[in-house]
Short mmCIF file of C-alpha atoms in Angstrom, two decimals:
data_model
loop_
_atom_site.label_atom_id
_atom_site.label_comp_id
_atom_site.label_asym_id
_atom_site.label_seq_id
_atom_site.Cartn_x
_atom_site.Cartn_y
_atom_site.Cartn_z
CA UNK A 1 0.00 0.00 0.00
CA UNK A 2 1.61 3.77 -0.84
CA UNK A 3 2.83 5.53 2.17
CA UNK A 4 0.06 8.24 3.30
CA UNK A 5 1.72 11.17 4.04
CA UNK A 6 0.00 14.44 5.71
CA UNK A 7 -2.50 16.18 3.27
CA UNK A 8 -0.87 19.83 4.81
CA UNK A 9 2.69 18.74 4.01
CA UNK A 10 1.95 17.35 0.57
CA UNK A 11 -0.21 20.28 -0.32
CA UNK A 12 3.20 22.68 0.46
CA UNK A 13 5.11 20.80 -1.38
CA UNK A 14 2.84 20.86 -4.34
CA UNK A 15 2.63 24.24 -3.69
CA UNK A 16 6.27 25.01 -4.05
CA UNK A 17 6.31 23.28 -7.05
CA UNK A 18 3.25 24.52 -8.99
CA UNK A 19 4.52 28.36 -8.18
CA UNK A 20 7.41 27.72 -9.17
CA UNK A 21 6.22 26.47 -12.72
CA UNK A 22 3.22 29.00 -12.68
CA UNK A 23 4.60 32.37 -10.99
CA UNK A 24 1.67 34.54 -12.51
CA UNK A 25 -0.79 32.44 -10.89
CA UNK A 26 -1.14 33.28 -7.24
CA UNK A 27 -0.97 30.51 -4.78
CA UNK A 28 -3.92 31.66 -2.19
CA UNK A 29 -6.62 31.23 -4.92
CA UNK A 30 -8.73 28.40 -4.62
CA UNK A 31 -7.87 27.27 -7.73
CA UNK A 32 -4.33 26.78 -7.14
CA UNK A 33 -5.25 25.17 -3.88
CA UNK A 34 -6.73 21.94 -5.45
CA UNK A 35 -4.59 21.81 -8.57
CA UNK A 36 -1.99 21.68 -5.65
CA UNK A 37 -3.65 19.12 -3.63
CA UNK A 38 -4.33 16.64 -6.91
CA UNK A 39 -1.02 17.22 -7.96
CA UNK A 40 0.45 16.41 -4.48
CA UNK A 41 -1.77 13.02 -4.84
CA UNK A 42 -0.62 11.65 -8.29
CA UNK A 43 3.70 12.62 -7.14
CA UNK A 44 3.13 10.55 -3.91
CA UNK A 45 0.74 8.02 -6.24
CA UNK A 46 3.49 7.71 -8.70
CA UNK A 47 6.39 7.41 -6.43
CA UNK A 48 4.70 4.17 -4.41
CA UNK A 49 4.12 2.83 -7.46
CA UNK A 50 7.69 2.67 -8.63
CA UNK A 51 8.77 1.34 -4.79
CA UNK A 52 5.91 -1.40 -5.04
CA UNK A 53 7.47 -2.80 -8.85
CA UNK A 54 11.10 -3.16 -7.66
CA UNK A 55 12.00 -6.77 -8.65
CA UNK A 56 15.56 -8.56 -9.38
CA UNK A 57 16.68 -9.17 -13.08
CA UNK A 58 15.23 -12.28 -14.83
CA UNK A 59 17.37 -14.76 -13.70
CA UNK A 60 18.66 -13.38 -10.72
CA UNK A 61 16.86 -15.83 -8.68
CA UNK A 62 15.84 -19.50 -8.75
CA UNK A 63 13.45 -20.83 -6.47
CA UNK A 64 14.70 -23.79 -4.36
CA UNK A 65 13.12 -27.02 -5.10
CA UNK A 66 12.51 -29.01 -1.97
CA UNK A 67 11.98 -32.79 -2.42
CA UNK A 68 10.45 -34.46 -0.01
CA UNK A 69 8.17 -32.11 1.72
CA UNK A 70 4.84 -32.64 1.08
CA UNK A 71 2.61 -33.38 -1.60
CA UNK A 72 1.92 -29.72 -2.52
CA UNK A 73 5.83 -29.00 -3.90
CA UNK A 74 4.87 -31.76 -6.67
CA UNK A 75 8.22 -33.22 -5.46
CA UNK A 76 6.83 -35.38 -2.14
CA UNK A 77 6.70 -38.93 -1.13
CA UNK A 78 9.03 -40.57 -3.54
CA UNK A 79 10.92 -37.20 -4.05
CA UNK A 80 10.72 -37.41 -8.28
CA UNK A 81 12.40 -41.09 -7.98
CA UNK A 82 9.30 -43.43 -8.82
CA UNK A 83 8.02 -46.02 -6.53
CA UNK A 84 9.87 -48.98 -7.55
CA UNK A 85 13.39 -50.11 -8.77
CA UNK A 86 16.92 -49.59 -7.31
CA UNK A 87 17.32 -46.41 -8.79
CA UNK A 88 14.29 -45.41 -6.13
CA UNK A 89 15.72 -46.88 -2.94
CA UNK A 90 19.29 -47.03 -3.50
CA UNK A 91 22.87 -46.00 -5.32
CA UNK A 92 23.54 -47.46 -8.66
CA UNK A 93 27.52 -47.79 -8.81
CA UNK A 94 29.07 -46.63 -12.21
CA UNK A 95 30.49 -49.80 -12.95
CA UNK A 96 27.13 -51.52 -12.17
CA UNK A 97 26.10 -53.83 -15.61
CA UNK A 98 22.63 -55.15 -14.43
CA UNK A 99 23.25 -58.37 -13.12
CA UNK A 100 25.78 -60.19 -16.01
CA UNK A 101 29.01 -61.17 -15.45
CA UNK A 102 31.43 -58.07 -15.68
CA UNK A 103 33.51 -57.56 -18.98
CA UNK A 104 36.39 -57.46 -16.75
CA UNK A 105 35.70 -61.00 -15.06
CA UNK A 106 34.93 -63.19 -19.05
CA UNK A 107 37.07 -61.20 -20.74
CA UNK A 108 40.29 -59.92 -18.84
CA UNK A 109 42.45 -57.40 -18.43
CA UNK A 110 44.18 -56.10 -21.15
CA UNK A 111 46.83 -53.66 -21.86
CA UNK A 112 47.75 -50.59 -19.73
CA UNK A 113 48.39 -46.66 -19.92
CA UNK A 114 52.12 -46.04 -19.42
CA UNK A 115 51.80 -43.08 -17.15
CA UNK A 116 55.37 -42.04 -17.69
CA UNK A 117 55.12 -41.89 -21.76
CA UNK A 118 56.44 -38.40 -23.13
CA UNK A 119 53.42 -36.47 -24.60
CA UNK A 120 54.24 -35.60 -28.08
CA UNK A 121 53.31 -32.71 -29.87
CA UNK A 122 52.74 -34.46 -33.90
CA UNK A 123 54.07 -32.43 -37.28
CA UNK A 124 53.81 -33.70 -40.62
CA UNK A 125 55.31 -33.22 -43.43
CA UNK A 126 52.27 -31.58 -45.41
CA UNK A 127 51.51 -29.09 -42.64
CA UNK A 128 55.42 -28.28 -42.29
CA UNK A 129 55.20 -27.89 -46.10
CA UNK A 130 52.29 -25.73 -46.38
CA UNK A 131 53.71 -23.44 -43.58
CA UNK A 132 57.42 -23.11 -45.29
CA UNK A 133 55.32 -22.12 -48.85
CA UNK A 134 53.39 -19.69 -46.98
CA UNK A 135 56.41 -17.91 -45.59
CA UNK A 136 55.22 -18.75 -41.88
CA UNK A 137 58.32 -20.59 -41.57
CA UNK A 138 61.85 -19.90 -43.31
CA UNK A 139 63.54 -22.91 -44.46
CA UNK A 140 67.29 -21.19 -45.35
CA UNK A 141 67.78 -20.87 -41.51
CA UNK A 142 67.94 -23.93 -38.83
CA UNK A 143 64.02 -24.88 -37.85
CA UNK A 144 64.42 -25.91 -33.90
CA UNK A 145 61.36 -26.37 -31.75
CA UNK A 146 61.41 -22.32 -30.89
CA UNK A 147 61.03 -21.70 -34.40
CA UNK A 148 58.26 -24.56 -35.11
CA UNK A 149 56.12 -23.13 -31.87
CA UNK A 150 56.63 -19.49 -32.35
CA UNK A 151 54.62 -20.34 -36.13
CA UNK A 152 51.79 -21.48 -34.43
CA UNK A 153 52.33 -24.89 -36.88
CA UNK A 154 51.29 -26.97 -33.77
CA UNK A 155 49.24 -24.66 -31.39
CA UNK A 156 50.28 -22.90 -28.90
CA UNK A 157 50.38 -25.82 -25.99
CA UNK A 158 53.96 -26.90 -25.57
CA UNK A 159 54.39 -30.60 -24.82
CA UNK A 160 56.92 -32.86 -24.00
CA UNK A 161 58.44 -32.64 -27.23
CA UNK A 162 57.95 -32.87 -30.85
CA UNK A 163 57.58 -35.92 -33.23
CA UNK A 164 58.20 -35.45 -37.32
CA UNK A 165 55.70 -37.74 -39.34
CA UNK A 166 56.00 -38.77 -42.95
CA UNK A 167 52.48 -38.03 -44.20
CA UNK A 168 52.77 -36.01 -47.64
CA UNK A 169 56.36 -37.00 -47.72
CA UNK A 170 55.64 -37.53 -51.79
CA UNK A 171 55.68 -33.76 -52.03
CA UNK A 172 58.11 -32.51 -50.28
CA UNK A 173 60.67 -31.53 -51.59
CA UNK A 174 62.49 -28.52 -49.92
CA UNK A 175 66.06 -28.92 -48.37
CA UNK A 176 65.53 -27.79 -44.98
CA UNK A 177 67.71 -28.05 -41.38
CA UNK A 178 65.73 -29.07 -38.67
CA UNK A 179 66.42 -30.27 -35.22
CA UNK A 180 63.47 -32.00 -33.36
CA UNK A 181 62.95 -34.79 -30.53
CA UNK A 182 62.13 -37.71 -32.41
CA UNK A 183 61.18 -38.75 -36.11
CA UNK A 184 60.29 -41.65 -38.18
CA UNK A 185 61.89 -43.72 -40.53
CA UNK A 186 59.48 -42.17 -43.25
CA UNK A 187 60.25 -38.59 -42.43
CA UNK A 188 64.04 -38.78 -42.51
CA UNK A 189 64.09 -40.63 -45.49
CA UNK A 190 62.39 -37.74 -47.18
CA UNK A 191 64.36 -34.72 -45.83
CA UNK A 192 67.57 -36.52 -46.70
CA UNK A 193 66.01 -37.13 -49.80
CA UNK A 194 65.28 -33.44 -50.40
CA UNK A 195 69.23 -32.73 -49.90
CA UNK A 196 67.77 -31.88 -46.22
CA UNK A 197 69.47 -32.91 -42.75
CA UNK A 198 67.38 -33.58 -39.33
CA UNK A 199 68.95 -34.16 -35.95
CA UNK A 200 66.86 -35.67 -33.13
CA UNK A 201 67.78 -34.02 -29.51
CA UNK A 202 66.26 -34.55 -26.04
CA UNK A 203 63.90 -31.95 -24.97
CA UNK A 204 61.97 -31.57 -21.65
CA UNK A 205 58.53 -29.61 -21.56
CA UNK A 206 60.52 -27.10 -19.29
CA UNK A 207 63.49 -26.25 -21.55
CA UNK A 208 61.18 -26.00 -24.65
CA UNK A 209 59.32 -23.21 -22.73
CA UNK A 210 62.87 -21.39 -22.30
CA UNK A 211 63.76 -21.58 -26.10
CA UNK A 212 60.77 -19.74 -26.61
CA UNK A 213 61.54 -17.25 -23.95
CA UNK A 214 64.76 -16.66 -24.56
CA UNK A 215 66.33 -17.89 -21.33
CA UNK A 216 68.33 -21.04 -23.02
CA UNK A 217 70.16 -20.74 -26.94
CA UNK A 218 69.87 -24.05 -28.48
CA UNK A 219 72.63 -25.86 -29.35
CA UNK A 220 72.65 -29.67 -30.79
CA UNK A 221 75.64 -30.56 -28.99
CA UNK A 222 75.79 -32.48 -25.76
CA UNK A 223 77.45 -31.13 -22.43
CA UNK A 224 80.69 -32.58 -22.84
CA UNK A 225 82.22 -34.51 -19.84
CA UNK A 226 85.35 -34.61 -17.76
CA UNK A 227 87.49 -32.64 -16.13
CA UNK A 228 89.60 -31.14 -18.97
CA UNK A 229 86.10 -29.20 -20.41
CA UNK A 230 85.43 -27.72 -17.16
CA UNK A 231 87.65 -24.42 -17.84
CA UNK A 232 86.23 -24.52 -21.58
CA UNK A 233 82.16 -24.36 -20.33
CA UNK A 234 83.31 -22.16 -17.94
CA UNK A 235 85.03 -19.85 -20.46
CA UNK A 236 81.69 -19.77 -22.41
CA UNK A 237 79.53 -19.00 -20.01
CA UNK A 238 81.42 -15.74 -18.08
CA UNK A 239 81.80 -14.13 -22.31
CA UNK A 240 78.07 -14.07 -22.65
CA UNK A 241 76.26 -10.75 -21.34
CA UNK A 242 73.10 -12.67 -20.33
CA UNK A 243 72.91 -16.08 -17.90
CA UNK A 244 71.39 -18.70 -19.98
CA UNK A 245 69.56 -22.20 -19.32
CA UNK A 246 71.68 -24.80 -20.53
CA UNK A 247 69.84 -27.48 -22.52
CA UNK A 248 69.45 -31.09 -20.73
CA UNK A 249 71.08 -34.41 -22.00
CA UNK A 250 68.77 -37.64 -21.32
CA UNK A 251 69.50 -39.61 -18.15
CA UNK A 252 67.20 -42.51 -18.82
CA UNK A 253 68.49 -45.44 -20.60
CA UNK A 254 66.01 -46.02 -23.01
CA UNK A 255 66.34 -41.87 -24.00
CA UNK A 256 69.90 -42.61 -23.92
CA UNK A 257 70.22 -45.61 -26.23
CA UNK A 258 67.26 -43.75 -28.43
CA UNK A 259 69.66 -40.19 -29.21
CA UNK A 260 72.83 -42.78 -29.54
CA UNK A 261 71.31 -44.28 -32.37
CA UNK A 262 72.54 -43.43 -36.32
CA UNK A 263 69.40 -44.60 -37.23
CA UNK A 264 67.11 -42.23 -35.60
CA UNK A 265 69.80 -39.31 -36.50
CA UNK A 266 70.49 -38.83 -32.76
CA UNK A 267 72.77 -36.30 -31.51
CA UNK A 268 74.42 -38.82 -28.83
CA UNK A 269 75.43 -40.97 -32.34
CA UNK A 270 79.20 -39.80 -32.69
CA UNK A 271 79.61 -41.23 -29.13
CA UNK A 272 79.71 -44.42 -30.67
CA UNK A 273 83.27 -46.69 -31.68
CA UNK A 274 83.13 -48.08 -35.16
CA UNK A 275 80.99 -51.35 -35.10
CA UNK A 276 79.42 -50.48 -31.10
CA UNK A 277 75.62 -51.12 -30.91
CA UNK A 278 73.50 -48.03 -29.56
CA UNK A 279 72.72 -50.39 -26.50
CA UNK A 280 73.94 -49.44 -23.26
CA UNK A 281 73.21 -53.52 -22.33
CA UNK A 282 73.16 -55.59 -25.28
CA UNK A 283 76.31 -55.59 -27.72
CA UNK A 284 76.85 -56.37 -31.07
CA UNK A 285 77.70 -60.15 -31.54
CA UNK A 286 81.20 -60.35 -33.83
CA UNK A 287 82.70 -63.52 -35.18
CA UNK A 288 79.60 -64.99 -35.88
CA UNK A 289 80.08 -66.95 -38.70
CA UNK A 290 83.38 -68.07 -37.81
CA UNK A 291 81.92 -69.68 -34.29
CA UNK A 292 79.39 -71.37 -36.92
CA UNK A 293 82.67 -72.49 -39.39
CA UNK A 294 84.37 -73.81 -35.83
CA UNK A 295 81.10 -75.83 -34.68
CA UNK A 296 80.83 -77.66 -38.22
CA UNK A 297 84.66 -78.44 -37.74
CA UNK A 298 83.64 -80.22 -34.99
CA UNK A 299 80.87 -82.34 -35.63
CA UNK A 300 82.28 -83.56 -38.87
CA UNK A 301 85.73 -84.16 -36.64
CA UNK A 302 83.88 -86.36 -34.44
CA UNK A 303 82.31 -88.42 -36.66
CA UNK A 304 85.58 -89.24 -38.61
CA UNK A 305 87.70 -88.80 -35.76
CA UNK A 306 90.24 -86.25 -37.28
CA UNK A 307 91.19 -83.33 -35.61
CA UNK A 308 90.10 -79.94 -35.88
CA UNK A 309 92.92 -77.56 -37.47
CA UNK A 310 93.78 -74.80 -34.95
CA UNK A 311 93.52 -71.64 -36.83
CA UNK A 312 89.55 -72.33 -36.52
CA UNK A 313 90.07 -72.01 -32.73
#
């Protein structure tokens, strides 16, 4: 209901007002006195009316739905669930499969997610293609992983490395340099094909994120060990204006043997003799064929009873 003020002090505030708009008109007439005293009626009027419609925004509020209290919420008794089944009186666990024998129980276990697998950010050939003719990338300098994330070639995200695939390796055909963490067999083949040269190079997600912030300058060279190089890094370091991140080296053996390998172009490969397997367990078997020449000796000794020549021994 609109406030009711006093009819005196709405009439001299009416008043005030109407004189103000009419100043020729004087205020004691009777006239003025009512046109006062309606206008005085229809302010206050108008001003309740505005108080009475306040409301929130459409949306600002949401009425509370409360199961289980009565019949007259629409939501009593059973509370919305039904009257019968387990899904009325009780939990249903995820795994629940109605009754059969589980999947897990007639058919097994199989496989597992390796929890420690590097995630790999993928490149193709046909994207890295398509990005070099576009001028998003310049193939007459060295492509590293600052250069391939910094072209927005795979997103923005930076992962635990990056993996060169050989899809659309039938059309490419530009001689480019690039360094990356691992490759297939498909996608060297074609860059060395091209007159190109890749190098594979351990990368963490942490020292990828300082190549493209400038904190570490990339180098494909591993930090050499031993004593006598200690001056030499040392040397390095002090001529440089700025303190930088040095890149890691793997510590893992199966990142070590990987980056050892000629095959997979890996930067560790000039660490290897002449004729030593990548392997850090399993060597290369020599003399094969002569153990095989020495075992046929042998046999065909002891069945005639000579003896076997020396040199074979």
């Amino acid at each position: 209901m609109p406030p009711r003020l006093p009819l005196a002090q709405a009439a001299r505030c009416c008043q005030a007002s109407l004189t103000a708009a009419r100043p020729s008109v004087p205020a004691s007439s009777p006239t003025s006195s009512l046109i006062s005293l309606f206008a005085a009626l229809s302010v206050q009027t108008r001003s309740a009316s505005i108080l009475a419609s306040l409301s929130d925004n459409r949306g600002a509020y949401h009425k509370r739905i409360r199961k289980g209290r009565g019949p007259s919420s629409g939501y009593g008794k059973t509370a919305g669930r039904g009257m019968n089944g387990q899904k009325a009186h009780g939990h249903v666990k995820p795994w629940f499969q109605g009754g059969q024998t589980p999947l897990i129980v007639s058919h097994g276990r199989k496989g597992f997610v390796n929890q420690f697998a590097a995630d790999m950010s993928e490149l193709n050939l046909d994207k890295l293609h398509e990005w070099i003719e576009a001028g998003r990338i310049d193939p007459t300098k060295p492509i590293t992983p600052k250069e391939i994330i910094k072209s927005g070639i795979i997103g923005s995200s930076i992962k635990d490395g990056i993996k060169l695939l050989g899809r659309g390796k039938e059309g490419f055909k530009i001689p480019i340099t690039i360094t990356v963490s691992r490759a297939s067999g498909s996608a060297i083949e074609a860059i060395e094909a091209a007159g190109g040269k890749i190098v594979t190079r351990f990368y963490t997600k942490e020292s990828i994120k300082r190549l493209v912030q400038g904190k570490s300058i990339h180098t494909d060279k591993p930090l050499p060990v031993g004593k006598e190089h200690v001056e030499e890094i040392l040397a390095q370091a002090r001529s440089l204006k700025k303190k930088y991140y040095r890149l890691p080296d793997p510590t893992s053996r199966w990142d070590i043997e990987y980056y050892r390998d000629p095959a997979h172009r890996g930067y560790l490969s000039h660490q290897l003799a002449p004729g030593e397997s990548p392997s850090l367990y399993f060597k290369v078997p020599t003399g094969g064929e002569k153990v095989k020449v020495v075992r046929a000796e042998k046999v065909k000794a002891s069945k005639t009873g000579d003896a076997v020549s020396e040199k074979l021994f």
